[in-house]
Coordinates of C-alpha atoms and ligand atoms in Angstrom, one line a residue:
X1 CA 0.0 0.0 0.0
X2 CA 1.5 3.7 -0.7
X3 CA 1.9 6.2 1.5
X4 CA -0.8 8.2 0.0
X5 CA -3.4 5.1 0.6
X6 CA -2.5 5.1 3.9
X7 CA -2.7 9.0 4.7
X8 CA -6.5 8.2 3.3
X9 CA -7.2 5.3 5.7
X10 CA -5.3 6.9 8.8
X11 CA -7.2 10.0 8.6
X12 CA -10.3 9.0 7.6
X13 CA -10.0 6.6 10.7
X14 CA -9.6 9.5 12.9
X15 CA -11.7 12.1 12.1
X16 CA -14.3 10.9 14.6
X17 CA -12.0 11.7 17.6
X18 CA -13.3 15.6 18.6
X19 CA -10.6 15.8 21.4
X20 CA -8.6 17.9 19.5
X21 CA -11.3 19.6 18.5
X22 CA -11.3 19.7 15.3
X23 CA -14.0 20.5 12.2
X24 CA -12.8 18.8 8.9
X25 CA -10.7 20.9 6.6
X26 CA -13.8 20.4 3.7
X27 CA -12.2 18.5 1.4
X28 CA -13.1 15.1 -0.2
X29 CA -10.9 12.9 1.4
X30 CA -12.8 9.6 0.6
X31 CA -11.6 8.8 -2.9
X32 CA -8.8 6.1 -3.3
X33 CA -5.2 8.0 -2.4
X34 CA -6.5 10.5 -0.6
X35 CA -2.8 12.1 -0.4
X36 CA -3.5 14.0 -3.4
X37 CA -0.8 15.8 -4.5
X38 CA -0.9 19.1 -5.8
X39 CA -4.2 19.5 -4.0
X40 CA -5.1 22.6 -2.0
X41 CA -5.4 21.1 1.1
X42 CA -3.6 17.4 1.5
X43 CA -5.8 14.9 3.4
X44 CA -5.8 14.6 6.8
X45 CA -5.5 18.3 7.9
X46 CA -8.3 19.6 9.8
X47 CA -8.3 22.8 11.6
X48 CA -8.5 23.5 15.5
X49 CA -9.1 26.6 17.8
X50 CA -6.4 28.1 19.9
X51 CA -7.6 29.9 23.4
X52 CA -7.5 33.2 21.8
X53 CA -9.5 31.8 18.5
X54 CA -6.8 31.6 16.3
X55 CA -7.6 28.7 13.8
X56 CA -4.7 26.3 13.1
X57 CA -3.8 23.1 11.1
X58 CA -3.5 20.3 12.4
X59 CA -2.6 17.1 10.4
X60 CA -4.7 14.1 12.6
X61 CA -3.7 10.7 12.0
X62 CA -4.2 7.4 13.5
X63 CA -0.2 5.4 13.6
X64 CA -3.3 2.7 12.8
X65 CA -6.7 1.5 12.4
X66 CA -6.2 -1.6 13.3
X67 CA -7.2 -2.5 16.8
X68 CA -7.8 -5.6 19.4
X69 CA -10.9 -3.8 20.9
X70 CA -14.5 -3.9 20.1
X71 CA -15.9 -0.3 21.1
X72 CA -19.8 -0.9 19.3
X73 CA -18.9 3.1 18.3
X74 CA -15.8 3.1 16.3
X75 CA -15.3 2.7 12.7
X76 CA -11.6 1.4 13.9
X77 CA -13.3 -1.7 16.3
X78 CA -12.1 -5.3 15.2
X79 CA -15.4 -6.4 14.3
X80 CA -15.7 -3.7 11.8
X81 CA -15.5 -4.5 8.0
X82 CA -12.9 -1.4 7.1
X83 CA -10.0 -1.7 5.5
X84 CA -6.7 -1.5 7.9
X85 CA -3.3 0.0 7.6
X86 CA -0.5 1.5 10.0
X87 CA 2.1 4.0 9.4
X88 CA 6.2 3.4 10.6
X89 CA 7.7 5.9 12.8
X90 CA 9.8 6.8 9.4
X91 CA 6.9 7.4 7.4
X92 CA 5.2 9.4 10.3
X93 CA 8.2 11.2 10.8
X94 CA 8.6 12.2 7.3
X95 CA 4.9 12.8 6.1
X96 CA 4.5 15.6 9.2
X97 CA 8.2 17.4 9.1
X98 CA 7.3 17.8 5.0
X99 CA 3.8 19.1 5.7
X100 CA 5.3 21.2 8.7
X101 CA 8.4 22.5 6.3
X102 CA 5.7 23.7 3.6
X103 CA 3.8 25.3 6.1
X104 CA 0.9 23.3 5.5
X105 CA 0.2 22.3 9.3
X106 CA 1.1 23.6 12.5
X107 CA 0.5 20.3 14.9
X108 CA 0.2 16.9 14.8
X109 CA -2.7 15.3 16.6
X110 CA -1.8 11.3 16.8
X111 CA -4.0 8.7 17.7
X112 CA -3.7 4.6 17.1
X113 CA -5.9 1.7 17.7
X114 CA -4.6 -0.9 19.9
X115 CA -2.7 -3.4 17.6
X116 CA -0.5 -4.8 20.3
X117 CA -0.2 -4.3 24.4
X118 CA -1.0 -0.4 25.2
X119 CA 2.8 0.1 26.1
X120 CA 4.0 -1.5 23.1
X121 CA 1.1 0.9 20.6
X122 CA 2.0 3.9 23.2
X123 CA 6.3 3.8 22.8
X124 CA 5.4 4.1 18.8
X125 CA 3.6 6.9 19.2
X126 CA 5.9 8.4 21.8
X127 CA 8.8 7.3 19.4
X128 CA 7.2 9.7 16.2
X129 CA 6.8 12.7 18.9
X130 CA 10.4 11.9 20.2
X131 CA 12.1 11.9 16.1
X132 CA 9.9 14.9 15.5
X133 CA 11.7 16.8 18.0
X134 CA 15.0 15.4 18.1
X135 CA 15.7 14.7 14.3
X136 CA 13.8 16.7 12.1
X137 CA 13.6 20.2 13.8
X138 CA 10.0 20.1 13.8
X139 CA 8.7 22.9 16.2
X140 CA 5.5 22.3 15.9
X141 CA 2.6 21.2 18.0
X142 CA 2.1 17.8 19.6
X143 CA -1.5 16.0 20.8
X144 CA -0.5 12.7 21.7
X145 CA -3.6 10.2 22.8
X146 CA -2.6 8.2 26.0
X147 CA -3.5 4.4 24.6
X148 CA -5.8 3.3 27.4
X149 CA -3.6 1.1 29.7
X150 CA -0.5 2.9 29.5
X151 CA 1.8 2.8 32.5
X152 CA 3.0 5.8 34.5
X153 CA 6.6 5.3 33.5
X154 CA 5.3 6.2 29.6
X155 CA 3.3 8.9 30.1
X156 CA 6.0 10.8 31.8
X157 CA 7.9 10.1 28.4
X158 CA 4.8 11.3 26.3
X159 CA 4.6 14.5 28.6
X160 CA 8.4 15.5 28.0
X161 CA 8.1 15.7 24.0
X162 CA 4.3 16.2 23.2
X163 CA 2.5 19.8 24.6
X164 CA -0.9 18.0 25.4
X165 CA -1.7 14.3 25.9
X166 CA -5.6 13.3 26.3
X167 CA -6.8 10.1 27.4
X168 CA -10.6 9.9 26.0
X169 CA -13.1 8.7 28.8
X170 CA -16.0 8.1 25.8
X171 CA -18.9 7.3 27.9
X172 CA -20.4 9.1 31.2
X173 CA -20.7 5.8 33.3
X174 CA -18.6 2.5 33.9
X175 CA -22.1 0.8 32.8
X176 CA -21.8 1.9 29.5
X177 CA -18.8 1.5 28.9
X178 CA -18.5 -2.3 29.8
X179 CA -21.7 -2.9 27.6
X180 CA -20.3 -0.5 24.4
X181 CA -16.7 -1.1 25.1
X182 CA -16.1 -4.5 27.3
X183 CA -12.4 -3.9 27.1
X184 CA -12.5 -0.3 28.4
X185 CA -12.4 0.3 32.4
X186 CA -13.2 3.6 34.0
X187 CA -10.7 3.0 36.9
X188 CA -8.0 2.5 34.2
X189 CA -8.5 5.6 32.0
X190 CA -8.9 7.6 35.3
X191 CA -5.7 6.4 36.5
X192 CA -4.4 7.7 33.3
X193 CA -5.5 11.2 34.0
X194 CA -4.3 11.2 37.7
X195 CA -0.8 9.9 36.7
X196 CA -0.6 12.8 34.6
X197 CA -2.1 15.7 36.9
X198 CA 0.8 14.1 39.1
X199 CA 3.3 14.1 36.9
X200 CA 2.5 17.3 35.9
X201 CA 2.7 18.7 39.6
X202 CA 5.9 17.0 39.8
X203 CA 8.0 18.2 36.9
X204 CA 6.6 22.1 38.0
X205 CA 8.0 21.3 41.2
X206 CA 10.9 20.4 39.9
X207 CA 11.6 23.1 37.1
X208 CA 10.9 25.4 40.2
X209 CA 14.0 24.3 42.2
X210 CA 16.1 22.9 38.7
X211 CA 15.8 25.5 35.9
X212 CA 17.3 22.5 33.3
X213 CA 13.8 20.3 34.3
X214 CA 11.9 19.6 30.8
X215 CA 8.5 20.9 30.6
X216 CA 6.3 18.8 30.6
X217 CA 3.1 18.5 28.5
X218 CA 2.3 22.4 28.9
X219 CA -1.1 22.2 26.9
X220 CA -2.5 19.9 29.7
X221 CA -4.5 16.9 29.1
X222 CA -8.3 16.8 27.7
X223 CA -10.7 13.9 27.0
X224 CA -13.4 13.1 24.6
X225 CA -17.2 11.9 25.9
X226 CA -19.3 10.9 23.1
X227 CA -22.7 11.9 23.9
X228 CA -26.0 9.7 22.9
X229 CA -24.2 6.9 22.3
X230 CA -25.6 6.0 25.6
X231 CA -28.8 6.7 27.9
X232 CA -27.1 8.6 30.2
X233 CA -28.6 12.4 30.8
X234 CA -26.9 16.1 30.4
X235 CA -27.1 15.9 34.4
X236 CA -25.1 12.8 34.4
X237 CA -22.4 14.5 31.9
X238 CA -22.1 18.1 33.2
X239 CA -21.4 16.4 36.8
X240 CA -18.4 14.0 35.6
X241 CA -17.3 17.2 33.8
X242 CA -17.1 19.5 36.4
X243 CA -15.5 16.4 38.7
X244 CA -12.7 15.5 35.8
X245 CA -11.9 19.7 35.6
X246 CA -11.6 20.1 39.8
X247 CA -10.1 16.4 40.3
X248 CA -7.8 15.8 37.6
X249 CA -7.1 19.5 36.3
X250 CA -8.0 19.0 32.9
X251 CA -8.3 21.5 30.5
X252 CA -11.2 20.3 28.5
X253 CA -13.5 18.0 28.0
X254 CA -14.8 17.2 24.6
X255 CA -18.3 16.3 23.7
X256 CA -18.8 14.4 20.8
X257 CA -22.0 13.9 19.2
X258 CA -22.9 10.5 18.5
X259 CA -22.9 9.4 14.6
X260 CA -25.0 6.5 13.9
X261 CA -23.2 4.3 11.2
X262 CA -24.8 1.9 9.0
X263 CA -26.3 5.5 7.8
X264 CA -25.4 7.9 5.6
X265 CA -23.2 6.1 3.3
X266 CA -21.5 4.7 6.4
X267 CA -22.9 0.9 5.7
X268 CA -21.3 -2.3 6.9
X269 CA -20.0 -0.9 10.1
X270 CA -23.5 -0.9 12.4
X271 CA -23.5 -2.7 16.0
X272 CA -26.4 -4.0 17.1
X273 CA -25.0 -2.7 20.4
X274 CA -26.1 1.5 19.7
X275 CA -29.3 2.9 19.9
X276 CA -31.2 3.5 17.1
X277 CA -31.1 7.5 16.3
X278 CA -31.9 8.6 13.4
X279 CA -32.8 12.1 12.1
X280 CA -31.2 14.7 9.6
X281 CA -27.8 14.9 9.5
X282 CA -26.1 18.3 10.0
X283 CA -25.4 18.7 5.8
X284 CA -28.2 17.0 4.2
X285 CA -26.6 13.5 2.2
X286 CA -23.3 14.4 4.7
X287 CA -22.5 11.6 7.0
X288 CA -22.7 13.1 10.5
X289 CA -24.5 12.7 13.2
X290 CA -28.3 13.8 13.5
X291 CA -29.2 17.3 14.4
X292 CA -30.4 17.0 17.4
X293 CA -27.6 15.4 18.6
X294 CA -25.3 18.3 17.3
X295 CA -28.1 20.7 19.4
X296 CA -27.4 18.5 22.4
X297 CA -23.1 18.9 22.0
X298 CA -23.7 22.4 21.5
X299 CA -25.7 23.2 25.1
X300 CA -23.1 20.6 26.5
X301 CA -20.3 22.7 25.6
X302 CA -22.4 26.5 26.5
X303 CA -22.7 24.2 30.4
X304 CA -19.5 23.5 30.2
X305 CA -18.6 27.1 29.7
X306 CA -20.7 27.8 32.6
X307 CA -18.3 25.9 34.7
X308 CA -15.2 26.7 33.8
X309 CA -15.8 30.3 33.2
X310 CA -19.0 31.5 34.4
X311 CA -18.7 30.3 38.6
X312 CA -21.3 27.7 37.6
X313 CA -21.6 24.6 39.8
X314 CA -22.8 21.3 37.8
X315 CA -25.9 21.6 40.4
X316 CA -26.8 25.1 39.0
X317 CA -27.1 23.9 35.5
X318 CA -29.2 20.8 35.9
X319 CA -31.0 19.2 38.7
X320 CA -33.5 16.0 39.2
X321 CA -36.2 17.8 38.1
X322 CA -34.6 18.7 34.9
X323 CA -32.1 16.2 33.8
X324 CA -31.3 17.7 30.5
X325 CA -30.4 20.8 28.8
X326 CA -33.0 23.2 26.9
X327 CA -32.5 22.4 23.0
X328 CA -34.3 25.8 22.7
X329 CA -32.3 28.3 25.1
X330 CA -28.7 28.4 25.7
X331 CA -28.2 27.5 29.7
X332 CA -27.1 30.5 31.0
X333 CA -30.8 32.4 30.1
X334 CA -32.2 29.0 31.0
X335 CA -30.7 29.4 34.4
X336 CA -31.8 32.9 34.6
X337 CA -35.3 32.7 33.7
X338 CA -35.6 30.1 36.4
X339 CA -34.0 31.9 38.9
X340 CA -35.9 35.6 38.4
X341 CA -35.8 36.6 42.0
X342 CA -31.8 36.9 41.8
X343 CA -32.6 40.3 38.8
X344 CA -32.8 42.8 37.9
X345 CA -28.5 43.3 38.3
X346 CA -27.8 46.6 38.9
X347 CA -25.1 47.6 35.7
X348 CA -23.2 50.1 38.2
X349 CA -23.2 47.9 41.8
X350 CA -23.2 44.7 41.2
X351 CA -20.1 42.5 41.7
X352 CA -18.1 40.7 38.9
X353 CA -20.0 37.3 40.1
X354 CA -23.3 38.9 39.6
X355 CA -22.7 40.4 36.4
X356 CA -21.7 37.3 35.1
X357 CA -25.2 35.4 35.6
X358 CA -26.5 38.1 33.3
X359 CA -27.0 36.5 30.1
X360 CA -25.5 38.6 27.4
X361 CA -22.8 40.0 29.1
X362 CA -19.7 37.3 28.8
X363 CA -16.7 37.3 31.0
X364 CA -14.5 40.3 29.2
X365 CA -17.4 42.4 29.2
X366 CA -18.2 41.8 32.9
X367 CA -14.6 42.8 33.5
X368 CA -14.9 45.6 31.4
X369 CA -17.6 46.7 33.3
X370 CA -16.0 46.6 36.4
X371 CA -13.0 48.4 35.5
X372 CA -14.9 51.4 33.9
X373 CA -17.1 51.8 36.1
X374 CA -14.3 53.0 38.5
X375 CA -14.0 56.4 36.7
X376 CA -17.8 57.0 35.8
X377 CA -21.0 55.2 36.4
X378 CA -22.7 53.2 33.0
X379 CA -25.5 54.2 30.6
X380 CA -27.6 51.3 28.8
X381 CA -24.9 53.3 25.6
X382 CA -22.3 52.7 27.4
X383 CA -22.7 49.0 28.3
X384 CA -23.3 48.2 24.8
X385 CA -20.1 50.1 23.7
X386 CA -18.1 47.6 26.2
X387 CA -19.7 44.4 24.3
X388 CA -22.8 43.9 26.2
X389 CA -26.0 42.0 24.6
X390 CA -28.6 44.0 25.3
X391 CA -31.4 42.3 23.7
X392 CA -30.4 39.2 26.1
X393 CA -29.1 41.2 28.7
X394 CA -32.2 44.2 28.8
X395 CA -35.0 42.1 31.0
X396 CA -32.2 41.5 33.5
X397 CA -30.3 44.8 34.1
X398 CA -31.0 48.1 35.4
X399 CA -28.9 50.9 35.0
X400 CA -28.5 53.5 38.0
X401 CA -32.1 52.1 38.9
X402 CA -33.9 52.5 35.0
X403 CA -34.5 49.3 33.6
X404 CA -35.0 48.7 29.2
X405 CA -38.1 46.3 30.1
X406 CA -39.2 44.2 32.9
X407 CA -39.6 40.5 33.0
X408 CA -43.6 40.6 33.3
X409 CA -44.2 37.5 31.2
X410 CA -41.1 35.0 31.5
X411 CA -42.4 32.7 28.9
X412 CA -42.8 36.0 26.7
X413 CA -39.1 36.7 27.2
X414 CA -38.4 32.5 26.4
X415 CA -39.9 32.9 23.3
X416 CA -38.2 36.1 22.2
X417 CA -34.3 34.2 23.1
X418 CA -35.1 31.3 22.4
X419 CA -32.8 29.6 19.4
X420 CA -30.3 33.0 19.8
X421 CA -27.7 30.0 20.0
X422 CA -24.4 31.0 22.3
X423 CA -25.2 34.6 21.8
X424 CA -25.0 34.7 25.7
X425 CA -21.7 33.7 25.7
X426 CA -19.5 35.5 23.4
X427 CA -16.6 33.4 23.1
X428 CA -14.9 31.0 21.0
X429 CA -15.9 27.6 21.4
X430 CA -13.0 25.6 20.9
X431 CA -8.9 25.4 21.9
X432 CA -6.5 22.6 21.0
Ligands
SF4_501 S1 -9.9 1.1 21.4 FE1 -12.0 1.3 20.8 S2 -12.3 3.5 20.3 FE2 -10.0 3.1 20.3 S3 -9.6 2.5 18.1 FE3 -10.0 0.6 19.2 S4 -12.2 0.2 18.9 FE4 -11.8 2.3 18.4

């Protein structure tokens, strides 16, 4: 098989992993040697988010698709009929320092399946990262997927050459995962992210007492939950969420929605195993997953931007009485049209907690507000000049005491945001 066969396989098999968060680069990759030369954009590169909202490239690859396990939602599991391949560390090496040298990527995200024992899959991906740096002057950026399994002594060696190592959790409960993926533990993939947030205090430690200390995997670790895959509820995936961020210090967590295969051109590769959605797919005659499902990943990540950004506990969000998100209204409003006795915020007394349950105002403009106000006090003008909403933020503010309009008929107000998707929070959606 030639390399350009394989860059076809290798990608395609991991374009289903969002924990780089990544949206496809919008090419065809799916025609035989996808490593079309002279093309605009070569096959595998997709593109990712920094934290400031710079896009880059990022070439993703699997080292390979073929894999021991049986996970009922993978393209990659053995049971699947998909044609396999794997890469050498040479070819690895080579295909990302060229792509890096013509400036056609800046990262590699590298994934495999498990063809051999985790340690033995987990040194060849270690090995690529450690010729990248050592050999070929590559400079770029590394995601390297902890192979589920690995032991400590590894990781450390994955942190030293690779900025950000993720080790995907998949599914919300043990209970799933030992009905979709039998060989897949819980306990073992959590004791992959605490080895890390260990080894990461360790090595800071160090570098604090011995300037020569490597650094060691300065992006931080994320995972990947794939969401309706499983019947587990928003509650039940906002609470692990905000327990993997305050436990193990990671610095995202991924939601991926669920595609059904044996749809959408995806034949041959159904388990018997995953529920039965099916609806529209995001791009009409596009395999994807359906659109609900993308609705439901997008108010997972607007919750998860309540917690990590917002002062949100899990508990706020979602409760017993309502175990999943609104597909209509974005949390935040959600939470304040439920909570109406905490408004009207006054723009010109309130503290930087308060201002930030206001839907429409996001964290920079509640900061904004705070600093301004120091020198003079705010007009309805004024707040929209520092990046305030105010056709979200209006039935919850007053300013010195005058209010825009008052919240006389909440469901009025519901229908008037409702479907103003993320407008309440003002912020890029995605790092790497
Ligand atoms: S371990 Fe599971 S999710 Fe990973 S490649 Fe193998 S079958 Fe797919």
């Amino acid at each position: 098989m030639d390399l350009g066969e394989k860059v076809s396989i290798l990608s395609g098999a991991a374009k289903y992993d969002a924990s780089c968060a990544s949206s496809g680069s919008g090419h065809d990759d799916s025609g035989a040697g996808g490593f079309r030369f002279g093309a605009r954009t070569p096959a595998g590169i997709c593109h990712s988010w920094t934290e400031d909202g710079r896009c880059v490239s990022l070439l993703k690859v699997l080292y390979s698709n073929v894999c021991r396990f049986d996970c009922a939602y993978c393209v990659n599991r053995v049971s699947a009929d998909t044609p396999r391949s794997s890469f050498t560390v040479n070819e690895l090496v080579e295909l990302t320092g060229e792509f890096y040298r013509r400036n056609y990527i800046e990262g590699l995200f590298l994934s495999s399946g498990i063809f051999a024992d985790p340690d033995i899959v987990m040194e060849k991906l270690i090995e690529t990262a450690r010729t990248l740096r050592t050999e070929s002057g590559y400079g770029g950026y590394i995601h390297l997927k902890i192979i589920p399994g690995t032991g400590e002594k590894l990781i450390r060696e994955a942190g030293i050459w690779a900025d950000r190592l993720s080790a995907n959790i998949e599914l919300p409960t043990d209970k799933s995962l030992q009905y979709l993926a039998p060989q897949k533990s819980g306990k073992v993939i959590f004791s992959a992210m605490d080895d890390f947030s260990s080894l990461s205090s360790q090595f800071e430690e160090d570098r604090r007492r011995i300037k020569s200390t490597p650094s060691f995997a300065p992006a931080g670790q994320s995972t990947q939950l794939i969401v309706g895959a499983s019947a587990e509820d928003d509650r039940t995936i906002i609470n692990l969420s905000d327990s993997l961020y305050h436990k193990f210090s990671l610095r995202r967590v991924y939601y991926s929605a669920f595609t059904p295969v044996g749809v959408n051109g995806r034949a041959g590769i159904s388990d018997p195993r995953l529920p039965d959605i099916s609806g529209p797919p995001q791009v009409l005659d596009q395999a994807g997953p359906p659109r609900q499902l993308l609705t439901r990943e997008h108010r997972l990540y607007q919750a998860d931007w309540l917690l990590r950004f917002y002062h949100f506990s899990a508990g706020e969000i979602l409760d017993d009485e309502s175990p999943f998100l609104d597909p209509h209204l974005d949390p935040k409003t959600a939470w304040a049209l439920k909570h109406l006795d905490f408004f009207p915020v006054e723009i010109n007394r309130a503290d930087y907690e308060a201002l930030l349950r206001v839907p429409g105002i996001g964290a920079k403009t509640g900061r904004r507000i705070i600093e301004t106000r120091r020198s003079r006090s705010l007009s309805f003008d004024s707040l929209r000049r520092l990046g305030a909403v105010l056709k979200r933020a209006r039935y919850f503010i007053t300013c010195s005491g005058s209010f825009i309009d008052k919240v006389e008929d909440p469901k009025r107000i519901r229908r008037v945001l409702a479907d103003q998707d993320g407008a309440g929070l003002q912020l890029p959606l995605f790092e790497f």
